[in-house]
Amino acid sequence: MISFALSQDWRVPRVVDLGLGPGRGAPLREQPVAAITLALLTLVCLAGCQSPEPFRTTGVSAGGEALFLAGVASVEYTPEAGYPLGGYGGGERRAELPFYAGVGWPGHIALACHQSWHEDDPDGKSDMLNPATGADEPLTAKALVLRPDGQPPFAFVRIDAIGVTSELHDLALEQLGDLGFRRETLVLAATHTHSGPGAFFRMPIGRLIGMDNFRPELEAKIASAIARAVRTAYDEARPAALGFGRARDRRPDGQTIVAKNRRFRRFREEIAYDEVDDEVGLLYVTEREDRSKPIALLVNYAVHSTVYGSDHLRFSTDLAGGLERGLEAALGAPVLFFNGAEGDIAPRRGQKNDPPGRCEELGILFAEVVTPTLSGIELSETVQITAATGDKQLGSPQGVVALGRERFLDSYRGWASWPMELFTLPFNLILWTTGLTNVRIVLTWNFGLGIVAHLGNLTPRTTTRVGAVRLRAGPHDVSLVTFPGEATHDVGLEARARAKARGATQSLIVGLALDHVAYLASPKEYRRGGYEAHSTLFGEHTATQILDSQEVLLDALGWTPSESSSSAPPK
């Protein structure tokens, strides 16, 4: 979080003469009260006001149509007991919070001390979270590699984890450079199990909320598993054909089977229980000569992998593992589950109430939805892959909690509310003198009241990674776009609409990929409020920034926007 007393590296800044007194360089005690007040108000109003920067494309890989080989492999990296689980930050998972709960400059120092004291302690694998007691299933990195003849290889990798980071992506790539992989040709995503490994997020806010202190040896272990899975799949690749298809998570009566909208509980008059993106995207790969023999199936669907709760202290693949196992039993080949825009989507309850039984039940039901579609997929023995990645600086991170949220959001940034700071300054001075220097109470000109927390010290890296892929095979011209976190389902629908307007026959929406910046609520859901909105750290237009970045990448991949292409933010 932003601290007025401490910089990111915790050094105390020098006192700066503002030159507001009757004589330049006059001591502070000689400054008029009004001038000091004006300086304070200026600092308050401008604190954390870093503007987003334009999206920057960092790499494009283009290939022609070619025959290809395909391989699939899985490598286990389950941490030993004693490491924390990653995902939930409360309930039975929480052991302690740092001083001041990590807020303000005292909390910032306390969080840094927790990291410093435990990062080299072999017995201190967990600290703020309780340690895992074992594992229900092995956690794996699973890779599907495509090798077009005479062209760079391409890999899809999913890991059993809450998310991925750009640092993890880069570490894995460092071990694959000899095979020709680049940032844009390695799509790395997480299944979003909340019972996967903690301790591999470097960002302070992730460590504080649900991951615990960063342990470099665990990050290295996961990166090694990713690289070994890709390398094995590369080495074992064989002549293949592929095609794309889609299924719907709907019963004949229109009800969803696996997913539900979890915001229905809070906004019953505004959101339907089954208001979800029900498209299940499929990438089906078979042997080239005998297409009755599947090599792998990539499944893309948006749903939280949260059947297990915060009282579960054993590593588990959770719902994503159940969905993969259900399909693998029906198909007889490896299945890779890639999550989608699942920010507001939760798993439905089934007939079984115990978490293991519920995961298996939903997996069987999901297989019954997906497998009938496979026989109708048109397969092609050639593929053309183009891919691109880029970096997006998102602006200043902050959290906003307000009474009358929409009215507050419409007015708290405007200059007209600056005079109202005079009324809140006494209260803010109390907060700041107690160490909560990143928090301020705001009263707007239209009498909206809220609390704004600047999160710069907890989120020092504000640049994230976005990717896009174009896959052409036979009649298919498919787009794949990534979201660096948890987008709400309507953001995923908007991404589909934008790709369709450019001529894509199908879209794969891969969430929790390449990086993690928490939630990406649509402007509508951000204004509505709730957990997903409060966890969207870069403001109302965070999701729109990512969507616009994806469009820049689609341009680089040769897709021309049509006149009807949507440029409006998701509603």
Coordinates of C-alpha atoms in Angstrom, one line a residue, residues 15 59 144 225 231 255 275 300-301 349 420 462 502 531 546 555:
V15 CA 12.2 16.4 4.0
G59 CA 6.5 -10.3 -29.2
L144 CA 0.1 -30.1 -24.7
A225 CA 7.8 -29.1 -13.5
R231 CA 10.1 -30.9 -22.8
Q255 CA -30.6 -25.1 -16.3
E275 CA -26.4 -16.2 -15.5
N300 CA -12.0 -24.4 -21.7
Y301 CA -14.8 -23.4 -19.2
R349 CA -24.2 -28.4 -5.7
M420 CA -14.7 18.7 0.8
T462 CA 1.5 -2.5 -11.9
R502 CA -13.2 -9.8 -36.4
Y531 CA -16.4 -8.9 -3.3
I546 CA -7.3 -5.7 -20.8
D555 CA -4.6 -6.7 -34.9

